[in-house]
Coordinates of C-alpha atoms in Angstrom, one line a residue:
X1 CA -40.7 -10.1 -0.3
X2 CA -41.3 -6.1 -1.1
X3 CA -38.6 -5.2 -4.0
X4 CA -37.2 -2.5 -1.8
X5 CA -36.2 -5.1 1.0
X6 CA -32.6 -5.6 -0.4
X7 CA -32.0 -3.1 -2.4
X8 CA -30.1 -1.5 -0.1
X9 CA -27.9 -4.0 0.1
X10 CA -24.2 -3.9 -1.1
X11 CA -21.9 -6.7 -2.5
X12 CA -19.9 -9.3 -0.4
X13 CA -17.0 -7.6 1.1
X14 CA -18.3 -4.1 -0.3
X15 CA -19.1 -1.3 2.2
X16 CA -20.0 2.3 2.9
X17 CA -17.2 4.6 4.7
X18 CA -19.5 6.7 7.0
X19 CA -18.3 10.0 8.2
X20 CA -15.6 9.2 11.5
X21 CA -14.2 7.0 9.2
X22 CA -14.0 9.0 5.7
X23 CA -12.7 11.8 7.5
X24 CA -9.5 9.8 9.3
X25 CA -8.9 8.0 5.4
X26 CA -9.2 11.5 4.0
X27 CA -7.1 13.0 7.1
X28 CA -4.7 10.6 6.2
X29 CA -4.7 10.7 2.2
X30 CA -3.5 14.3 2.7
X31 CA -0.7 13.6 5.2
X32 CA -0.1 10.9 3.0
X33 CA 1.0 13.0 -0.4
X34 CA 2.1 15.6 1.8
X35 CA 4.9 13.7 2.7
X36 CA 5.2 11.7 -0.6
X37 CA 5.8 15.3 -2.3
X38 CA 8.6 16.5 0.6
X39 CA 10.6 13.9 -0.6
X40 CA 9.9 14.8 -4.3
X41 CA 7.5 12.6 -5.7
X42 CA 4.7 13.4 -8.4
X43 CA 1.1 12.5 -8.3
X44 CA -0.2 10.8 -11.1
X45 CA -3.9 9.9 -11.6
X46 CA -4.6 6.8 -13.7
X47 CA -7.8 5.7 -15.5
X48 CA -9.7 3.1 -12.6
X49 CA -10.5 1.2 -16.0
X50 CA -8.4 0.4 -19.2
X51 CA -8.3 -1.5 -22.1
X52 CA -7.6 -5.4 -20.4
X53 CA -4.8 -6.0 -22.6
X54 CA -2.8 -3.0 -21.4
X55 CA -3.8 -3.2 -17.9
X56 CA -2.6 -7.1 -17.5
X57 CA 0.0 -7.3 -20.2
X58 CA 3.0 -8.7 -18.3
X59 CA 1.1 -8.6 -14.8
X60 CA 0.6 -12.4 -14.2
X61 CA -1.9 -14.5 -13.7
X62 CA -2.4 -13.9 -10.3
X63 CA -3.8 -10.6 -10.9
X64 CA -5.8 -11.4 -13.8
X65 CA -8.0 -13.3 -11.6
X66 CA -7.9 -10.2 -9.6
X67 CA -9.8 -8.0 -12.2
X68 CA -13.1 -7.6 -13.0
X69 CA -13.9 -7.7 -16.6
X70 CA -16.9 -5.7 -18.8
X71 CA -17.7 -5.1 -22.5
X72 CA -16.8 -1.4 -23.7
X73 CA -20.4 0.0 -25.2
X74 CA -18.4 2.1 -27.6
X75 CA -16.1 0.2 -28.5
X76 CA -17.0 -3.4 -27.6
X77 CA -13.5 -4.1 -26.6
X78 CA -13.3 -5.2 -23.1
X79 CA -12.0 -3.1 -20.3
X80 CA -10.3 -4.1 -17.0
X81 CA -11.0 -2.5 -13.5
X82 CA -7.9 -2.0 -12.1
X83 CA -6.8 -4.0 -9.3
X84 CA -3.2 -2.8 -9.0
X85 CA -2.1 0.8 -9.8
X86 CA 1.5 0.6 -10.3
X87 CA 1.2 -1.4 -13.7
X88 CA -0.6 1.6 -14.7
X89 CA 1.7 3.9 -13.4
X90 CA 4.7 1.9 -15.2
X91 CA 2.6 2.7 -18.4
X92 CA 3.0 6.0 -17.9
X93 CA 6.5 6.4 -16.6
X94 CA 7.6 4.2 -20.1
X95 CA 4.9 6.1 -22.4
X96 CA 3.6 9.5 -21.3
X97 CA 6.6 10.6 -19.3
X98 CA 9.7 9.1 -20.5
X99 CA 12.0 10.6 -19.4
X100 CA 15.7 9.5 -19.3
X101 CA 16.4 10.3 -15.6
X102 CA 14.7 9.5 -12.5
X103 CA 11.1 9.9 -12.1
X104 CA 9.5 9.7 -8.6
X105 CA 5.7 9.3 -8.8
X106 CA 3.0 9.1 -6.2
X107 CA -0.8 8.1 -6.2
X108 CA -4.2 7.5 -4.2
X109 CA -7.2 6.1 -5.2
X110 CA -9.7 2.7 -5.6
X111 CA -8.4 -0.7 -6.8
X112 CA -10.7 -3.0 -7.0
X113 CA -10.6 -7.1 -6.2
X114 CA -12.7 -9.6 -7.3
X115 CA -11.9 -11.8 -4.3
X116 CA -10.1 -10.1 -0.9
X117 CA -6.6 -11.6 -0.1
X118 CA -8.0 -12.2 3.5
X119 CA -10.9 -13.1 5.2
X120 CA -12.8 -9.9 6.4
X121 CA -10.8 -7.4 4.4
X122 CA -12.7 -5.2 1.7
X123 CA -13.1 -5.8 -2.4
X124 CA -12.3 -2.2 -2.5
X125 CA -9.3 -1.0 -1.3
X126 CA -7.9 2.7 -0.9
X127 CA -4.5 1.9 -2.0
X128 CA -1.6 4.7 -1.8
X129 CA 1.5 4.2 -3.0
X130 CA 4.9 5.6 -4.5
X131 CA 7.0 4.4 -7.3
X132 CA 11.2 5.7 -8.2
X133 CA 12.0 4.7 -11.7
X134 CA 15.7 5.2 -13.4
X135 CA 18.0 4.5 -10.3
X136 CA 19.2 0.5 -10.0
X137 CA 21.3 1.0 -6.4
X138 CA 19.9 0.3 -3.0
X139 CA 19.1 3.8 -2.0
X140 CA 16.0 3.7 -4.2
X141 CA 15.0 0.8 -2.3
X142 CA 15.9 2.3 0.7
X143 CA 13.8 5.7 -0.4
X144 CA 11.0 3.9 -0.7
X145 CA 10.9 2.3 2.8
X146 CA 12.2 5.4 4.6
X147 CA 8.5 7.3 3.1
X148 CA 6.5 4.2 3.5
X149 CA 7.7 4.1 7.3
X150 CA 7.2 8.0 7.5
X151 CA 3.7 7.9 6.3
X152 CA 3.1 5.5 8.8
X153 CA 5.1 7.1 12.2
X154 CA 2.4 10.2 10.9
X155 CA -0.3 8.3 10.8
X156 CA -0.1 7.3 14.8
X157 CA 1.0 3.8 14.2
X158 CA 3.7 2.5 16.7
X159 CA 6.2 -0.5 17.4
X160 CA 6.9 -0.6 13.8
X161 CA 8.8 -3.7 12.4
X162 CA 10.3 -4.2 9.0
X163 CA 10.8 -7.7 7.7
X164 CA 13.0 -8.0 4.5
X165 CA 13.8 -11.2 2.1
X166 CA 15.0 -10.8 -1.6
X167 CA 13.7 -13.3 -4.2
X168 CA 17.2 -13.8 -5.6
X169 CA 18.3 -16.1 -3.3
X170 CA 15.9 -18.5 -4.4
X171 CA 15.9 -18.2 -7.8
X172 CA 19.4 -18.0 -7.7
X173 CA 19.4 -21.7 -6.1
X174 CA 16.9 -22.7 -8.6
X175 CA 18.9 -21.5 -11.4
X176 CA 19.2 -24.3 -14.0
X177 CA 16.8 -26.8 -12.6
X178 CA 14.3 -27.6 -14.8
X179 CA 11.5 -26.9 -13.6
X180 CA 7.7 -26.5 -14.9
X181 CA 5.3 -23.6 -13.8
X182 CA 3.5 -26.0 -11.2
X183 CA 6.4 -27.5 -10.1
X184 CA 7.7 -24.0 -9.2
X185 CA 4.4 -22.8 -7.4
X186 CA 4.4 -25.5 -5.5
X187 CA 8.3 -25.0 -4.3
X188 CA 6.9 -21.4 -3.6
X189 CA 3.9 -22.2 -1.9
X190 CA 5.7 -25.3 0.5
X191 CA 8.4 -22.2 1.3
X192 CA 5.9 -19.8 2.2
X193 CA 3.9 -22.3 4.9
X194 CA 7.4 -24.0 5.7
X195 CA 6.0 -27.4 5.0
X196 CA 9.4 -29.4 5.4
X197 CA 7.5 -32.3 4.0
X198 CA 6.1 -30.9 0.7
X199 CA 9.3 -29.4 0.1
X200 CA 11.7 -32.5 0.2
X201 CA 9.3 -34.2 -1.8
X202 CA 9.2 -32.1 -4.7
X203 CA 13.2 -31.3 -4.5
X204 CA 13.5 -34.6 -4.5
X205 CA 11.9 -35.0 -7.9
X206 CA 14.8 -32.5 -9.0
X207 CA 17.9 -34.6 -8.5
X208 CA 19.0 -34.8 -12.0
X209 CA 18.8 -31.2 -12.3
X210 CA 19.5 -29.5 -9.3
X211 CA 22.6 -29.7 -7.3
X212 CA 23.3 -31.2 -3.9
X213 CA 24.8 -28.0 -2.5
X214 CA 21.4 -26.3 -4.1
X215 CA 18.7 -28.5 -2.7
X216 CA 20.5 -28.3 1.1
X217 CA 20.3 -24.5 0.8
X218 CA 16.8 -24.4 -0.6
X219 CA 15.7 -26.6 2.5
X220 CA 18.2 -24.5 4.9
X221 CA 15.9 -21.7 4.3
X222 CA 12.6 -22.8 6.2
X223 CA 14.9 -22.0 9.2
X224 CA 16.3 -18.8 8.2
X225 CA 13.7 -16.3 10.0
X226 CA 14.3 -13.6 12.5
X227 CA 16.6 -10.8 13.7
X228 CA 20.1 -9.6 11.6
X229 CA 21.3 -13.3 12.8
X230 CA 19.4 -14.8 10.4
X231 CA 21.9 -13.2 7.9
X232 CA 24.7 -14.2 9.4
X233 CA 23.6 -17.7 9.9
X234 CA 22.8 -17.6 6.0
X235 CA 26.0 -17.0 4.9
X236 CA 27.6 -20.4 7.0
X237 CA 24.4 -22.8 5.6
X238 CA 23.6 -21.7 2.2
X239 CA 25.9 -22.4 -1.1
X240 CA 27.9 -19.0 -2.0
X241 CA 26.7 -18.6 -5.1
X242 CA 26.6 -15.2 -6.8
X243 CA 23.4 -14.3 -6.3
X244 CA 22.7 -15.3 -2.9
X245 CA 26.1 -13.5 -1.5
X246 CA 24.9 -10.1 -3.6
X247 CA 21.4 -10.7 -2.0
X248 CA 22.2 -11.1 1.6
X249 CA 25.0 -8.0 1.3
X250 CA 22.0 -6.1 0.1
X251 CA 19.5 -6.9 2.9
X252 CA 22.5 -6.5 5.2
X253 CA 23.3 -3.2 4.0
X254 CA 19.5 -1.9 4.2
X255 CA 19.0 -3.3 7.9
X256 CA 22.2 -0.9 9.0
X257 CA 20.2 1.9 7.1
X258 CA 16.7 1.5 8.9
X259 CA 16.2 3.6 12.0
X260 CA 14.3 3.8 14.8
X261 CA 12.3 0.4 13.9
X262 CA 13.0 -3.3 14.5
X263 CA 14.2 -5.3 12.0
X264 CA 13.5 -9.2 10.9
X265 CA 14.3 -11.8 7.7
X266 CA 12.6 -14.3 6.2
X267 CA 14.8 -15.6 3.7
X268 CA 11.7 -17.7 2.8
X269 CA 9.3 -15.4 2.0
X270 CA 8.3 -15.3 -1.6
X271 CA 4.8 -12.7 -1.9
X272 CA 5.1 -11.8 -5.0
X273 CA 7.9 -13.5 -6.4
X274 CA 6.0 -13.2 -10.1
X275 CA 6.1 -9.5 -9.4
X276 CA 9.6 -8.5 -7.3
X277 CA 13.0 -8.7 -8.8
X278 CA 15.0 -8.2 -5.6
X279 CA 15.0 -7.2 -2.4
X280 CA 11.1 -7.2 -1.1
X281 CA 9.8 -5.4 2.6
X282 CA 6.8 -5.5 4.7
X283 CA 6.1 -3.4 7.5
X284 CA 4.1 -4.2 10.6
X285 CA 2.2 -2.4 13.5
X286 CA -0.7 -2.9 15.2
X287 CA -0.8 -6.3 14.8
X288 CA -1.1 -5.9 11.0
X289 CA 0.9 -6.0 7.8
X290 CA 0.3 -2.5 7.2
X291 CA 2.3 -1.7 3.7
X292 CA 4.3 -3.8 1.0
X293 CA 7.1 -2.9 -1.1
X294 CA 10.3 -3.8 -3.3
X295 CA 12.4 -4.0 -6.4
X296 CA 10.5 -4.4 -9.5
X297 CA 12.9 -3.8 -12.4
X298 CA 10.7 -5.7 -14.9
X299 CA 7.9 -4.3 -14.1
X300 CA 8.6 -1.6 -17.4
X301 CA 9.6 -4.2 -19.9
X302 CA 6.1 -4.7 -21.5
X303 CA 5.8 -1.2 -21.8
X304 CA 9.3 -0.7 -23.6
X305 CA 11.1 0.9 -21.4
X306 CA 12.7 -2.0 -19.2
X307 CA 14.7 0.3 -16.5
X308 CA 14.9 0.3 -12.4
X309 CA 12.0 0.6 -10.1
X310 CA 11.1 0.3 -6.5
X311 CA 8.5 1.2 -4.8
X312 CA 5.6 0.5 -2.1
X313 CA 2.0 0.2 -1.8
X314 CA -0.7 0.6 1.4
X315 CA -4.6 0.1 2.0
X316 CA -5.9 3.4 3.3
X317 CA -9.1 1.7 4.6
X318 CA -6.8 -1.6 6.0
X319 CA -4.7 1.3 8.0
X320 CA -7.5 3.2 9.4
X321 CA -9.3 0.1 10.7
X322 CA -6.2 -0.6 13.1
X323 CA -5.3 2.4 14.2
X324 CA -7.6 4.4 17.1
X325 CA -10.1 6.9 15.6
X326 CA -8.4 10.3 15.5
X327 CA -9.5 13.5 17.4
X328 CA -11.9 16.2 15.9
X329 CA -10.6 19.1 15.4
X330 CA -12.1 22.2 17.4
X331 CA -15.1 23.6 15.7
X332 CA -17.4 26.0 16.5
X333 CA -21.1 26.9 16.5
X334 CA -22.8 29.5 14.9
X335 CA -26.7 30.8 14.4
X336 CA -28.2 30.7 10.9
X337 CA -28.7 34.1 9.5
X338 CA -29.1 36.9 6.5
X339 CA -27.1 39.3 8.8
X340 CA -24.3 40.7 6.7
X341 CA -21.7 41.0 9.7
X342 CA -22.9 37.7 11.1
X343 CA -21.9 35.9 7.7
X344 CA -18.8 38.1 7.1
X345 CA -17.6 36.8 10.8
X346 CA -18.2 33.2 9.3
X347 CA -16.8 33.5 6.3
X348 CA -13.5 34.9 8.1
X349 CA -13.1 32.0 10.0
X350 CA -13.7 29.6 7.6
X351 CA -10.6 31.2 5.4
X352 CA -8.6 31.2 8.3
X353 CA -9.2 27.1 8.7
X354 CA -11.9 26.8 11.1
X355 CA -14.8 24.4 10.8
X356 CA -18.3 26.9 11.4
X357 CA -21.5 24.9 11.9
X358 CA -24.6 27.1 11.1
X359 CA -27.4 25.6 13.3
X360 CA -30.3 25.4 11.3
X361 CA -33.9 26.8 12.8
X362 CA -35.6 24.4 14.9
X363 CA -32.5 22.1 15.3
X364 CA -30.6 23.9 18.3
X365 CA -30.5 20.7 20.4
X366 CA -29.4 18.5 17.8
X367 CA -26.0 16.6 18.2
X368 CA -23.2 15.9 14.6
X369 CA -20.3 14.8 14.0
X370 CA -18.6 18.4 14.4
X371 CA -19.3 18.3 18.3
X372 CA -18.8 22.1 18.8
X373 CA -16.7 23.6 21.9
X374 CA -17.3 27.0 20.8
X375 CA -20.0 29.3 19.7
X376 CA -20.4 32.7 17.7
X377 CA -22.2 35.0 19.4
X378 CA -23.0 39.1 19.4
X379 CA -21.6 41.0 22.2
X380 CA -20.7 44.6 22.1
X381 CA -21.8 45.3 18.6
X382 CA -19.7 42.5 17.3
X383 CA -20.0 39.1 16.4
X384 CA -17.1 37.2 18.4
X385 CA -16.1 33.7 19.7
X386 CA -16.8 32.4 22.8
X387 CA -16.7 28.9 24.8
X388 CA -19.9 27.3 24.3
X389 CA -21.8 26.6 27.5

């Protein structure tokens, strides 16, 4: 087999953008922080590789395995690609920044996975996302899903659908059982596929340590999924314990604050529960789980600085692939040339936001991207534009 055969060939789950597409992702980039910075936030640029123990320290396993790993030449220390930003940006919220008030901070660019978290999707994701730091109350959280569902109304999607849990409730019925790191995943896990089965098995391993009133509530909440019922519904079946009354006021509080989309629950729902502290979102559309967000409060400590933070996260390349592919913009056709006025005209309506093809010698017939509707063209001793025939 020639040596050139496959050397064009790119990674599992690895691909070129081509040009319809990069232009939609960087279409919608730009809308993106546009909107991220009407509502006050920063952009911040991190490093897309750090020292491994900074960019995992306090991050979990779970995105360890995420990383991809290499040897520093200079240094021989070894480095980590990222594969989350918002550690990162944590670092430099506590560190670089640190400032005593609120910081809102923004960002966009490539994370990159070792495995994808679903069949078909890239190793390479665009991700965008915004961070508030330094405010504990529910209107950070709310913030944060009032921009992430902005971006998204922008970007064309429709029927949008927030779904809401808080990983208090559980931990909060956990509290005091003893309980090993397996053990725990696996309570996780059997919650998250609502295996009824798995569930009372391994609670019932817990009867020493967990209560009766506890291990009811914990198996109440494989039915607790769907509209603002579920809530109410909660508050007759599970055990009023502090933490689960605080959590459901909270979710409560931020579905009578979400407009203009529907709402659902599931009290069940733990993605991420190494990572959230408190109330956690996802929004839908398009038959897609389109953006990810929540409380993080710990998410600091490592760094020093252990205060409030919320905050959401999207694919840029997982939204463009569900949405239709936009419209070009109008652009217009114009001859090569040395003529001074010719390229003066050009130049003008570049400035003023036009896209000006030059047609290159020999190429008149040719068809790109830019499909023109107009043309530059002399007439009356002036170079002017006219609809293209």
């Amino acid at each position: 087999m020639p040596a050139w055969s496959s050397s064009w060939q790119l990674p599992d789950q690895i691909a070129d953008v081509l040009p319809s597409e990069a232009r939609h992702i960087e279409e919608l980039r730009r809308l993106f922080l546009d909107a991220a910075r009407s509502y006050g936030y920063e952009l911040v640029m991190p490093p897309l590789l750090e020292h491994l123990e900074s960019l995992l320290t306090g991050t979990g396993e779970a995105l360890g395995l995420q990383t991809f790993k290499l040897v520093d030449q200079l240094s021989g220390r070894t480095l980590g690609l990222r594969a989350d930003t918002t550690p990162q940006v944590a670092r430099i919220d506590a560190h670089l920044l640190n400032r005593s008030g609120v910081a809102r901070l923004c960002y966009c660019g490539p994370v990159l996975h070792t495995r994808a978290d679903r069949p078909h999707a890239t190793r390479e994701p665009l991700q965008f996302g915004a961070e508030i730091y330094g405010h504990a109350g529910l209107e950070a959280d709310l913030e944060t899903q009032r921009l992430a569902l902005d971006c998204l109304k922008a970007s064309g999607v429709t029927d949008l659908m927030v779904d809401m849990a808080d990983v208090r409730i559980v931990s909060s019925l956990l509290a005091g059982a003893s309980l090993g790191a397996s053990t725990l995943e696996r309570i996780h896990a059997a919650l998250a596929v609502k295996d009824a089965g798995e569930l009372d098995a391994l609670l019932a391993g817990l009867h020493d340590s967990l209560s009766s009133e506890a291990r009811e509530g914990m198996k109440a909440l494989l039915q607790l999924y769907g509209d603002e019922q579920v809530l109410l519904e909660a508050e007759k079946v599970l055990p009023r314990m502090p933490g689960v009354h605080e959590a459901l006021k909270n979710l409560k509080w931020l579905a009578s604050h979400v407009l203009d989309v529907r709402v659902s629950f599931d009290l069940a729902d733990l993605r991420g529960y190494a990572y959230y502290t408190g109330t956690r979102f996802a929004i839908y559309g398009h038959g897609a789980e389109l953006a990810r967000g929540g409380r993080y409060d710990e998410v600091g400590a490592v760094f020093g600085r252990n205060r409030p933070a919320a905050g959401f996260s999207l694919d840029l390349k997982e939204l463009v692939s569900v949405l239709p592919p936009r419209p070009l913009k109008a652009a217009i056709c114009a001859p090569w040339g040395d003529d001074a006025m010719l390229n003066a005209a050009i130049a003008r309506l570049r400035a003023g936001g036009e896209t000006v093809t030059c047609v290159l010698p020999g190429h008149e017939n040719e068809v790109n991207e830019f499909d023109c509707d107009r043309e530059l063209a002399f007439a009356a001793g002036h170079w002017v534009v006219q609809a293209r025939l």
